[in-house]
XYZ file of C-alpha atoms in Angstrom:
608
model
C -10.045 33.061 9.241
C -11.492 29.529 9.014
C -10.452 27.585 12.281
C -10.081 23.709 12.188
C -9.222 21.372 15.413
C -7.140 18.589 13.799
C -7.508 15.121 15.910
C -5.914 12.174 15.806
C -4.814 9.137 18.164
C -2.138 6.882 18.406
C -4.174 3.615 18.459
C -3.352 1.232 20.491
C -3.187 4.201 23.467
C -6.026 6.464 24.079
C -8.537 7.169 20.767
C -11.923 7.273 20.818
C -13.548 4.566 22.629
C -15.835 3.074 20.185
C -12.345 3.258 18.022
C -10.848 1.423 20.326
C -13.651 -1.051 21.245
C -13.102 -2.033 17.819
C -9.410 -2.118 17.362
C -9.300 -4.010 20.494
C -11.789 -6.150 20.734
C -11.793 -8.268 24.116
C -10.678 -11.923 23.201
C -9.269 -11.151 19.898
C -5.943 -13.350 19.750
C -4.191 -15.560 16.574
C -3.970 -19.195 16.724
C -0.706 -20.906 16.592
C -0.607 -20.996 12.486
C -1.069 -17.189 12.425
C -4.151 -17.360 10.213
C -7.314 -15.508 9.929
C -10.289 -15.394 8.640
C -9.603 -12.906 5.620
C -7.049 -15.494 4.640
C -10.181 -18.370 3.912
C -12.194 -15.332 2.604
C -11.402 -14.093 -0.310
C -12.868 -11.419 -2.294
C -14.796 -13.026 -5.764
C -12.750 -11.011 -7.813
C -14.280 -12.429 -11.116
C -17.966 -11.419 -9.749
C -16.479 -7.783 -8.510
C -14.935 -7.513 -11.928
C -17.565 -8.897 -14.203
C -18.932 -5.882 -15.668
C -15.877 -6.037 -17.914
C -17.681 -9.000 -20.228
C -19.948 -5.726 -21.294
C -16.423 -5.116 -23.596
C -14.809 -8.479 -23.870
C -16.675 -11.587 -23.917
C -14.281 -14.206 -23.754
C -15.439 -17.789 -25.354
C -13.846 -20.046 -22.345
C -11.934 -20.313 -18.965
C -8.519 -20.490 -20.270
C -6.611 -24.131 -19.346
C -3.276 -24.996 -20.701
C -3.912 -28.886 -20.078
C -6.900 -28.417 -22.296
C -6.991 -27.842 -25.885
C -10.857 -27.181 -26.038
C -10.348 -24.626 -23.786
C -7.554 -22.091 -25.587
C -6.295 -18.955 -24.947
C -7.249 -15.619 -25.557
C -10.616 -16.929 -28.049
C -13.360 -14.607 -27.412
C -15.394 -11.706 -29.066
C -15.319 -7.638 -28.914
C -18.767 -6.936 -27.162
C -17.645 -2.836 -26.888
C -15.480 -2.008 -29.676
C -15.198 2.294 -28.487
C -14.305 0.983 -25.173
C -11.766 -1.137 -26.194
C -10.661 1.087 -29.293
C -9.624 3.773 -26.216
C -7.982 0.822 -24.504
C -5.893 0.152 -27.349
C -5.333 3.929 -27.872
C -4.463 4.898 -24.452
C -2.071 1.788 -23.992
C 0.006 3.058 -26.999
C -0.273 6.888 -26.248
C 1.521 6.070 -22.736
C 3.462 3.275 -24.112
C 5.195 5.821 -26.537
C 5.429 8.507 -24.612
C 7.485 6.903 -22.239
C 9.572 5.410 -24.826
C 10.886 8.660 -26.297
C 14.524 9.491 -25.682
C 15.791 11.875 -22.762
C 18.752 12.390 -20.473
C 18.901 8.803 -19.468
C 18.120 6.707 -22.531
C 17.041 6.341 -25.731
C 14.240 4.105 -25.396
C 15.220 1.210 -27.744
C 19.194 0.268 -26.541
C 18.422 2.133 -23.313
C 15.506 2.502 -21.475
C 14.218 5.975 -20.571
C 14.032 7.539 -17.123
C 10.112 6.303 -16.630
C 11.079 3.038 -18.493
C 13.686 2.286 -15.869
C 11.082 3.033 -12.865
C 8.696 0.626 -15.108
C 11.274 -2.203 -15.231
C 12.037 -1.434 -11.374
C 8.374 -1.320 -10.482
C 7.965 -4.642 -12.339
C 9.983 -6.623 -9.775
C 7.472 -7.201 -7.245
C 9.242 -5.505 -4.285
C 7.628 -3.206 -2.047
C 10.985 -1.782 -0.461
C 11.637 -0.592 -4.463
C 8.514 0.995 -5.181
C 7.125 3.043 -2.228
C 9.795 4.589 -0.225
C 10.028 7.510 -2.522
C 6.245 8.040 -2.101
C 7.824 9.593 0.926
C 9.714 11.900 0.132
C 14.087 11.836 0.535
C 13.937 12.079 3.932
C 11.083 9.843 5.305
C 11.672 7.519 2.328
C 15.694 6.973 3.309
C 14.185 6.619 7.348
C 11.888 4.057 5.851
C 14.172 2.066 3.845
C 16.651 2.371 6.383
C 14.255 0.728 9.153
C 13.519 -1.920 6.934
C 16.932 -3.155 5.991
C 18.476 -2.488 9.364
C 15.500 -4.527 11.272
C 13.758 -1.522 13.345
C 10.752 -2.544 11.685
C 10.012 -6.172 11.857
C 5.959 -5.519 12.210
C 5.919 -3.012 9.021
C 7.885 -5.839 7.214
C 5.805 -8.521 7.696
C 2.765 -6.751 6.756
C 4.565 -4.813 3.496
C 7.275 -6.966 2.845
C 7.971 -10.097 4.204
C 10.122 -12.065 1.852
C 7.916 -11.936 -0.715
C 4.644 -13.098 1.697
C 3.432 -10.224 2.176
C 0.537 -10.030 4.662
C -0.849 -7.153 2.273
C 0.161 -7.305 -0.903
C 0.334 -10.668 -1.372
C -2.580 -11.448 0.302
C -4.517 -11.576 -3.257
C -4.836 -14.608 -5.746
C -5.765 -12.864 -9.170
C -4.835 -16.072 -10.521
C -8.421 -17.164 -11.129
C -10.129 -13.915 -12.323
C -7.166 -13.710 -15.022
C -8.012 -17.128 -16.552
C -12.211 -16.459 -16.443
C -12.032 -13.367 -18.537
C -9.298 -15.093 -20.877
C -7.877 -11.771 -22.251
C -4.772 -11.499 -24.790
C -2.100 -8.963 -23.827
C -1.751 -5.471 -26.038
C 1.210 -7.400 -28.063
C 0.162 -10.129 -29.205
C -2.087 -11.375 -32.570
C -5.401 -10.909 -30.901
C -7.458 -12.024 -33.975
C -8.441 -14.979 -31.971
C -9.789 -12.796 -29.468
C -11.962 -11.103 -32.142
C -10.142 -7.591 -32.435
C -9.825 -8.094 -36.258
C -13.480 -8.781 -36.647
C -14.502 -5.848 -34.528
C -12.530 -3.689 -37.067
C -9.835 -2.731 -33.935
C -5.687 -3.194 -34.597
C -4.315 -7.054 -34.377
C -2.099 -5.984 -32.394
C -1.101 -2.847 -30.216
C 1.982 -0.693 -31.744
C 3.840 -0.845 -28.320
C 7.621 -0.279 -28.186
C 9.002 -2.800 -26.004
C 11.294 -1.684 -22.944
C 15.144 -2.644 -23.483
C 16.377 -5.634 -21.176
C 18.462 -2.934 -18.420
C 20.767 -3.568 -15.505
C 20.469 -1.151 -12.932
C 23.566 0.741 -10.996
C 23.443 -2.075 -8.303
C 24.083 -4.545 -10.482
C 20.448 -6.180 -10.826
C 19.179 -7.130 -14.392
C 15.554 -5.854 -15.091
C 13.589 -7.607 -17.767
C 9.841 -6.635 -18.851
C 9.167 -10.210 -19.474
C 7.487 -10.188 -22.513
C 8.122 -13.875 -23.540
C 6.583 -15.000 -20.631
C 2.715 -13.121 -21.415
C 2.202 -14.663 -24.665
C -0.336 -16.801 -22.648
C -1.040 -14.856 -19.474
C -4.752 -13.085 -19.296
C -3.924 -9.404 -19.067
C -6.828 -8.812 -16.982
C -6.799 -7.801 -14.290
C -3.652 -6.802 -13.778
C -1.675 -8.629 -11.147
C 0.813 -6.241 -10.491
C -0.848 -3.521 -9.946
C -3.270 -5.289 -7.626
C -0.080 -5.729 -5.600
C 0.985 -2.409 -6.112
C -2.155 -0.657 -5.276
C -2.480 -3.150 -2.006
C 0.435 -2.317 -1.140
C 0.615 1.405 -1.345
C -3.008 1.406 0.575
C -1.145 -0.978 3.514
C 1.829 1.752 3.690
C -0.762 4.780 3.499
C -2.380 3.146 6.219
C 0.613 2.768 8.317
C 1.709 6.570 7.334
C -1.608 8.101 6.885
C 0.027 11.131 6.942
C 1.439 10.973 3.032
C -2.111 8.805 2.336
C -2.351 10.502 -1.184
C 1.172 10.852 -1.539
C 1.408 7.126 -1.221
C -1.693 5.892 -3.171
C -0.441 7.617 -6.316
C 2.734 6.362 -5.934
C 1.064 2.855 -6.314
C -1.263 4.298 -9.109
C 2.096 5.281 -10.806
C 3.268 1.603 -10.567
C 0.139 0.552 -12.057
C 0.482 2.759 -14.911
C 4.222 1.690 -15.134
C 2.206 -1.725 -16.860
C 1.289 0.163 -19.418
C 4.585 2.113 -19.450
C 5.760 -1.541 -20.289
C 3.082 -2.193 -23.062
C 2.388 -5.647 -21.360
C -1.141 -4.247 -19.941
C -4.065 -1.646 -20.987
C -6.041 0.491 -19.202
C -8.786 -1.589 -18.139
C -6.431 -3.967 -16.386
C -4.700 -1.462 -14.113
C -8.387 0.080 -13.023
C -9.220 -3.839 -12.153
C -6.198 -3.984 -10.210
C -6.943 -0.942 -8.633
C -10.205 -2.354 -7.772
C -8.878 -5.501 -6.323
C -6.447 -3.853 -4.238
C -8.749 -1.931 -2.680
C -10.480 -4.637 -1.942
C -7.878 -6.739 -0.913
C -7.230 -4.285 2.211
C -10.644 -3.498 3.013
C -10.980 -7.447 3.394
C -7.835 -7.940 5.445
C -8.487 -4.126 7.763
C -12.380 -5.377 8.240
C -11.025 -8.623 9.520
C -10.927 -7.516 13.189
C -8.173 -10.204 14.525
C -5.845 -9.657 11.715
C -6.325 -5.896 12.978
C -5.920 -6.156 16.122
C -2.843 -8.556 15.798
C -0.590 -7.455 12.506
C -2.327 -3.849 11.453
C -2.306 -1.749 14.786
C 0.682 -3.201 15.685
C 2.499 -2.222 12.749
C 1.287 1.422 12.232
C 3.001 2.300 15.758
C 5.698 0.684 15.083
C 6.221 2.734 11.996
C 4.719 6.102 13.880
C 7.203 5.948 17.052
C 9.862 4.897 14.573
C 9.415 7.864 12.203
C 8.575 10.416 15.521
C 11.906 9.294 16.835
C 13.643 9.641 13.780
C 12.372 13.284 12.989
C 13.035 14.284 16.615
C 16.395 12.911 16.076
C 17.319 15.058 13.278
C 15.883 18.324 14.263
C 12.506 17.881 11.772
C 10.239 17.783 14.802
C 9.634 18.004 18.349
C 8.555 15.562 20.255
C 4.726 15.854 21.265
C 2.465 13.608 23.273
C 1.315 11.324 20.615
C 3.640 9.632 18.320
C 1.129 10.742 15.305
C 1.669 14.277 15.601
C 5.099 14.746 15.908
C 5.097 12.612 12.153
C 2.421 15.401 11.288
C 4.479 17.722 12.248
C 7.475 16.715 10.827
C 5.922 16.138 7.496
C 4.559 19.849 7.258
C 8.403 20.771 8.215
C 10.177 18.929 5.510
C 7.647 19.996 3.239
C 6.586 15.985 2.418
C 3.046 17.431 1.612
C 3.850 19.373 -0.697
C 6.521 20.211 -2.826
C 9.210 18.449 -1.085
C 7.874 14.890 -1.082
C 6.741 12.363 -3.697
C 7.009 13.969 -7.641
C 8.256 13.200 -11.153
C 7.687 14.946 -14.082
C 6.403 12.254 -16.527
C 3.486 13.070 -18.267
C 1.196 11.244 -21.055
C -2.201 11.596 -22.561
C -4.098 10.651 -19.181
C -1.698 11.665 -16.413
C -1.269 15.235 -18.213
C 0.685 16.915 -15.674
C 3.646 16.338 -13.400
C 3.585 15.548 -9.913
C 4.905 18.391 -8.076
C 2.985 18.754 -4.617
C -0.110 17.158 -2.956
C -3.001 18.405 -5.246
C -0.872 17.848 -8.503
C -0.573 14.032 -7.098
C -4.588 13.683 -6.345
C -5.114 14.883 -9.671
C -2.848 12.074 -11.089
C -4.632 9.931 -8.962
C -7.788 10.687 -10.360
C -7.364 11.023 -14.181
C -5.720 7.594 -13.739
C -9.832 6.238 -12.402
C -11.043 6.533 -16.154
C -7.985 6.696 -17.663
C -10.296 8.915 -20.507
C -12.952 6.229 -21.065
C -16.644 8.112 -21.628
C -19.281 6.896 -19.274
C -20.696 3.175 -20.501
C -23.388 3.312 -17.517
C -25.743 5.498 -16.330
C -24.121 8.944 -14.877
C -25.284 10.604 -11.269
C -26.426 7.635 -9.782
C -26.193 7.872 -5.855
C -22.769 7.400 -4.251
C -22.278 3.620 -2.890
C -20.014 2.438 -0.406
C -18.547 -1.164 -0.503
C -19.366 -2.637 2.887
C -15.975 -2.428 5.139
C -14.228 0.036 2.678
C -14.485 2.613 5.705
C -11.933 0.832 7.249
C -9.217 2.197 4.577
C -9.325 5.021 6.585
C -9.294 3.860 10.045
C -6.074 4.894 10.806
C -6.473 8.548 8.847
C -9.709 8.934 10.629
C -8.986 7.222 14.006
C -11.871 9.369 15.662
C -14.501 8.992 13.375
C -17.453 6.466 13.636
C -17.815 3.501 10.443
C -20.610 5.594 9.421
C -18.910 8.902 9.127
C -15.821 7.381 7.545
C -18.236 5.747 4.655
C -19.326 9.673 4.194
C -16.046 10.406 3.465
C -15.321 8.090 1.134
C -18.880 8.821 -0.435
C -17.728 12.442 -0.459
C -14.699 11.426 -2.684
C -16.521 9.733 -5.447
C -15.899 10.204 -9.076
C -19.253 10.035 -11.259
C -21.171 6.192 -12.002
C -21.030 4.863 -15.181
C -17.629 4.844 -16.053
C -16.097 0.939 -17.411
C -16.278 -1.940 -14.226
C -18.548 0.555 -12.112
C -21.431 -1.539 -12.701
C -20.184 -4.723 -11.046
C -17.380 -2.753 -8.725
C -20.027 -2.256 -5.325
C -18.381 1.248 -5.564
C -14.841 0.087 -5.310
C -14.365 2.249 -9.000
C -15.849 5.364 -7.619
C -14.134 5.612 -4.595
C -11.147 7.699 -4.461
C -8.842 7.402 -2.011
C -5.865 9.990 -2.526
C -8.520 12.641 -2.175
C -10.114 10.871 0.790
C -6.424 10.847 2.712
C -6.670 14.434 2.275
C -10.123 15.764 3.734
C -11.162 17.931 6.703
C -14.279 16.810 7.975
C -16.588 18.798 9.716
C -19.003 16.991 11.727
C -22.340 18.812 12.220
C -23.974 18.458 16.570
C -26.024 15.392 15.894
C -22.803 13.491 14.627
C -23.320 13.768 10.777
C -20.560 14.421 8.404
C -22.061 18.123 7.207
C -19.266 18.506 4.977
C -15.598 17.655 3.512
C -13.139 19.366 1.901
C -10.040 17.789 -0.182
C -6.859 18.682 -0.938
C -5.672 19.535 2.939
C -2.257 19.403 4.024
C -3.211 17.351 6.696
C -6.241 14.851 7.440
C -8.490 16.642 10.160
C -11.890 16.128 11.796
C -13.796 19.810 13.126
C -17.095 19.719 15.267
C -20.099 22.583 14.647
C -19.783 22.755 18.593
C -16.442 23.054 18.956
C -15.248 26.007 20.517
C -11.285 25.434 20.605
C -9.036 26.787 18.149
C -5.554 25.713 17.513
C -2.964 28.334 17.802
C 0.709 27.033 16.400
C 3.551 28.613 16.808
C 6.393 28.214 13.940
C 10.083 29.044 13.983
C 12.325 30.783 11.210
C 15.664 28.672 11.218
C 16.757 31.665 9.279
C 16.115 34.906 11.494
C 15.616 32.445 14.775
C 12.257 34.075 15.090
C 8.764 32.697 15.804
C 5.606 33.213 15.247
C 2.302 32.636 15.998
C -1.141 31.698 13.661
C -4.599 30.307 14.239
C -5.088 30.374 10.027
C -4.420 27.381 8.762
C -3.261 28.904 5.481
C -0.907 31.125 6.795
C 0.630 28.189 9.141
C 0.338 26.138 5.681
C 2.186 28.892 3.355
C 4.852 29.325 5.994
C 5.716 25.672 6.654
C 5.385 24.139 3.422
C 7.000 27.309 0.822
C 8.574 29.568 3.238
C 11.046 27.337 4.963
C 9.837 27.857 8.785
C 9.244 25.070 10.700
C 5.707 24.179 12.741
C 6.051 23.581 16.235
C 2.479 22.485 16.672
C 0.109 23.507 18.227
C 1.069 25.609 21.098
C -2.537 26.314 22.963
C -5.902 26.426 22.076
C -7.933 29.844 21.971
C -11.860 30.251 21.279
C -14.170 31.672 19.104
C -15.952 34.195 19.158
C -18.778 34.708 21.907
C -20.294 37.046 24.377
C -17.894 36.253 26.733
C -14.199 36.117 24.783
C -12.134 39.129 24.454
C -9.942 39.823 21.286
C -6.258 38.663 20.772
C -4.245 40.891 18.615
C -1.201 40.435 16.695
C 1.313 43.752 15.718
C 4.094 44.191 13.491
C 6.898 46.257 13.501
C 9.002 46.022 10.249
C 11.821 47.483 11.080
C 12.913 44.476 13.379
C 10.228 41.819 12.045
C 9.117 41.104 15.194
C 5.246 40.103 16.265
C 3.970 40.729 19.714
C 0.540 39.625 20.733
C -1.529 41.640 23.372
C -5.329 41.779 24.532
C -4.524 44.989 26.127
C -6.087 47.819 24.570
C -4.048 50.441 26.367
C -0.744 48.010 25.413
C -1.988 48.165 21.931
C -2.565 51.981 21.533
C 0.833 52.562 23.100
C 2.768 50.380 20.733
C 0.929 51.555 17.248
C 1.106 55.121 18.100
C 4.751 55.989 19.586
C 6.346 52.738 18.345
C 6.192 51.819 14.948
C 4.272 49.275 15.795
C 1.352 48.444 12.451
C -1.945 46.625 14.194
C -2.413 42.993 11.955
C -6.047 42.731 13.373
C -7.558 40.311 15.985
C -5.823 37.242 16.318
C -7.608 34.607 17.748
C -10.146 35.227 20.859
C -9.546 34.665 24.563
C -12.575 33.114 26.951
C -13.125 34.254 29.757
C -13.756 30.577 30.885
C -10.289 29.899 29.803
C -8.152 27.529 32.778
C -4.932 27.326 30.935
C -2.064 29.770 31.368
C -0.727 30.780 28.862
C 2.841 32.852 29.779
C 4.437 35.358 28.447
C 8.044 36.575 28.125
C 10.725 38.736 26.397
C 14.135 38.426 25.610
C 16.032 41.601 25.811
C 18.402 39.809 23.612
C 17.074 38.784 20.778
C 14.006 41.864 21.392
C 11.673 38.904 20.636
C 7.996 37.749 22.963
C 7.642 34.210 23.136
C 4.318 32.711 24.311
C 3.991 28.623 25.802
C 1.486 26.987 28.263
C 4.422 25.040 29.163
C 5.636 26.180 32.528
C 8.862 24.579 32.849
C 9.903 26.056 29.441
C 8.522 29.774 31.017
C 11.007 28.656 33.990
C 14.179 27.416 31.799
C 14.389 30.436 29.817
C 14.191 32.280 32.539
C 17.501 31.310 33.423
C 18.658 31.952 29.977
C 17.550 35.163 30.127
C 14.052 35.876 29.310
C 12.126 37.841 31.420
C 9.362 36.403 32.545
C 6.087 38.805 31.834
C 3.341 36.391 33.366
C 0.249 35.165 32.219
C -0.876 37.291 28.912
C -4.186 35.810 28.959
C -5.795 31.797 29.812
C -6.112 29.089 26.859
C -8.844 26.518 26.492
């Protein structure tokens, strides 16, 4: 068994201190106009992105009130790059446009067409909540409309003004790089001359009016002389989604790929290409790692807002049976997310596929591989491969809230961790913001070695976690089977994983903490008896031999360890009842259920 100590904070309460000395810093307050400093800094999004005149050399800045300054006039500097462009564009383009259950892609638009035309609309409350799953996402939209969440709003939201995903002006980088979009006559733009396609063989998206009455249009009138790159809308949707993953950093990849999903939806559209949703991926990336590095607008709108949304969802979950309530607002969310299953199978999906997504999204890992086909979008390598992994300065701070425990420099070796190979298109200009890859960096354990160093990470968890070489707690949870009313107990995180996200029992956290094993533990173990499928756990050797040779009883193996330098009881206790042992450090539950019948057995052995 591999044993991980998942830690977390609510910030804002009691996390680490040099967390908190930096979430808090003394003096930190807003003026009266609410501004900050991110808001007179803005990213140079055309220097960030300027590795993309290696494909397309445009011949001016593009300004309508001049004539010797047209638009879209420029050459092909890398026709294979932007012959895959072109290819890719179409490939999803068509996919999406062929007929199924809900249209037929030229009078009606298609089931992914219709998410398209919703995603194109600019509003946050449309395109995440089902990043969460039915339940959390319904909590979440619910919260927003009913006013529970005026500090998420602002920062998401917010009429339009969003703190987040609005924060952004693309405005500039889209008229420096002067691109024409996939529909139009590019001969201007020196496609023709390259030997590439005039113009992209899209199918355009049917004008649609949705169930509630609102009329989607793709707009496609209105981009005859709009750059293409980067893409504006997914620059919202990707700052967005990283805002909302930072509030929830619970569903972090669920939530990122969600927003890479209403990037692609651009090219579901066949009003962008490839190359403009991985520039708007960059600059929302950047956006937030501007705005979370800014340490008043932290301290004053970010903190603020992720407990808002953690004590909202914790109460909610509690409310409905999905949780219990534990001592930090974070972990009953954790919890609650393993229960309903929003990790896995149960939570964000959809089945659309194309020639760079390639599979649905059906649980966490399917989603993070989404994610990351959707990096290179199946462009070969223009730069130099292996290069050494580079970390935009502040970009750790997309994960402060994930990894609330963890210094700036171990959060930067996570993200350096999650890195696809250099050389792929805009690497060379991105300061790593093209490499990094967030839906896998959501999902790590990270196990710090004694001197503080990240010694390694692993992706694809269930849950964001941090372990320590010198460690010597192990988690112990105890889960409940709504269906036989039994419980039982784990310190493998697999086994807690299989049974809470596939088997339909719930996790109740963690219960206590045992140890590893030393010269000075004793073994736990856990038995079986099948004919009543109950567990009982016993370091009693004498207990044990009784049970597995008069009783039925089948010996799983050791447990977990106790230490003998253990100071927590841990009690004991049976109900004749239901013929079931229940275990809890938690006295006044050992004295309730005495008065509902248990019989109290003591202290089975002492926790850490």
């Amino acid at each position: 068994m591999k044993h991980t100590i998942a830690k977390r904070a609510v910030l804002g309460t009691m996390a680490s201190v040099a967390t908190m000395a930096m979430l808090a810093c003394a003096g930190i307050t807003a003026n009266a106009a609410d501004t900050y400093p991110s808001d007179a800094a803005q990213p140079d999004l055309v220097k960030l992105l300027g590795d993309y005149e290696n494909y397309y050399k445009p011949a001016n800045t593009y300004d309508k009130n001049d004539p010797s300054k047209p638009f879209g006039k420029g050459t092909v500097a890398n026709a294979d790059v932007l012959k895959n462009d072109d290819a890719m564009t179409q490939a999803i383009n068509n996919a999406a446009a062929e007929a199924d259950s809900e249209g037929d892609g030229v009078k009606t638009p298609t089931a992914q067409q219709q998410r398209a035309l919703v995603d194109s609309d600019y509003k946050m409350a449309e395109t995440l909540p089902d990043a969460l799953g039915p339940v959390l996402g319904k909590y979440f939209s619910e919260g927003l409309k009913d006013g529970s969440l005026p500090k998420t709003d602002e920062l998401l939201i917010n009429g339009g003004k969003s703190l987040s995903a609005d924060y952004l002006d693309t405005g500039t980088a889209k008229v420096t790089f002067n691109h024409p979009r996939p529909f139009v006559d590019r001969t201007d733009a020196g496609y023709v001359a390259a030997g590439l396609d005039k113009s992209v063989a899209i199918k355009r998206v049917p004008v649609w009016t949705s169930a509630d009455g609102v009329k989607h249009d793709a707009g496609y009138d209105g981009f005859l002389t709009s750059g293409s790159f980067p893409s504006g809308h997914t620059t919202y949707a990707y700052s967005g989604g990283i805002a909302l993953a930072t509030l929830f950093p619970q569903l972090g990849p669920e939530i990122v790929t969600r927003a890479s999903e209403a990037g692609n939806n651009r090219i579901v559209l066949g009003v962008h290409y490839p190359l403009d949703i991985m520039g708007g991926r960059i600059d929302g990336e950047v956006a937030n790692a501007t705005r979370w590095s800014d340490a008043s607008f932290r301290a004053d709108k970010l903190i603020p807002a992720y407990n808002e949304l953690q004590s909202y969802m914790a109460d909610r979950c509690v409310a409905d049976g999905h949780a219990t309530k534990q001592d930090k607002a974070s972990d009953t969310v954790q919890q609650c997310v393993n229960n309903l299953g929003a990790n896995a199978g149960k939570g964000y999906t959809n089945s659309f596929v194309d020639a760079v997504s390639k599979k649905a999204v059906t649980d966490r890992q399917s989603a993070i591989d989404v994610f990351t086909n959707r990096m290179t979008y199946n462009f070969e390598q223009t730069g130099k491969a292996g290069q050494d992994a580079v970390v935009p300065e502040g970009a750790e701070n997309l994960l402060i809230t994930a990894f609330p425990t963890l210094t700036a420099a171990q959060r930067k070796a996570v993200l350096a961790a999650s890195e696809i190979d250099s050389g792929y298109p805009l690497d060379a200009s991105s300061e790593g913001y093209q490499r990094i890859n967030l839906a896998k960096a959501f999902s790590a354990k990270v196990t710090l070695a004694k001197d503080g160093t990240v010694k390694n990470v692993e992706f694809g968890q269930s849950e964001a976690s941090v372990v320590s070489e010198d460690d010597n707690a192990v988690p112990v949870y105890r889960l409940y089977d709504p269906s036989t009313g039994l419980h039982v107990y784990t310190s493998d995180e697999n086994e807690k994983n299989v049974l809470s996200t596939k088997r339909g029992w719930k996790n109740e956290g963690v219960v206590f903490k045992a140890a590893k094993k030393s010269d000075d533990t004793t073994p736990v173990y856990r038995l079986y008896n099948s004919k009543n499928q109950r567990h009982v756990l016993s370091s009693d050797e004498n207990e044990i031999k009784v049970l597995t040779t008069k009783r039925g009883w089948k010996n799983e193996g050791i447990a977990w360890y106790q230490s003998d330098k253990g100071t927590v009881s841990v009690y004991r206790m049976y109900s004749p009842k239901k013929g079931e042992h229940l275990y809890t450090t938690d006295a006044n539950e050992y004295k309730v259920n005495a008065s509902k019948g248990w019989n109290q057995e003591g202290v089975a052995w002492k926790g850490l």
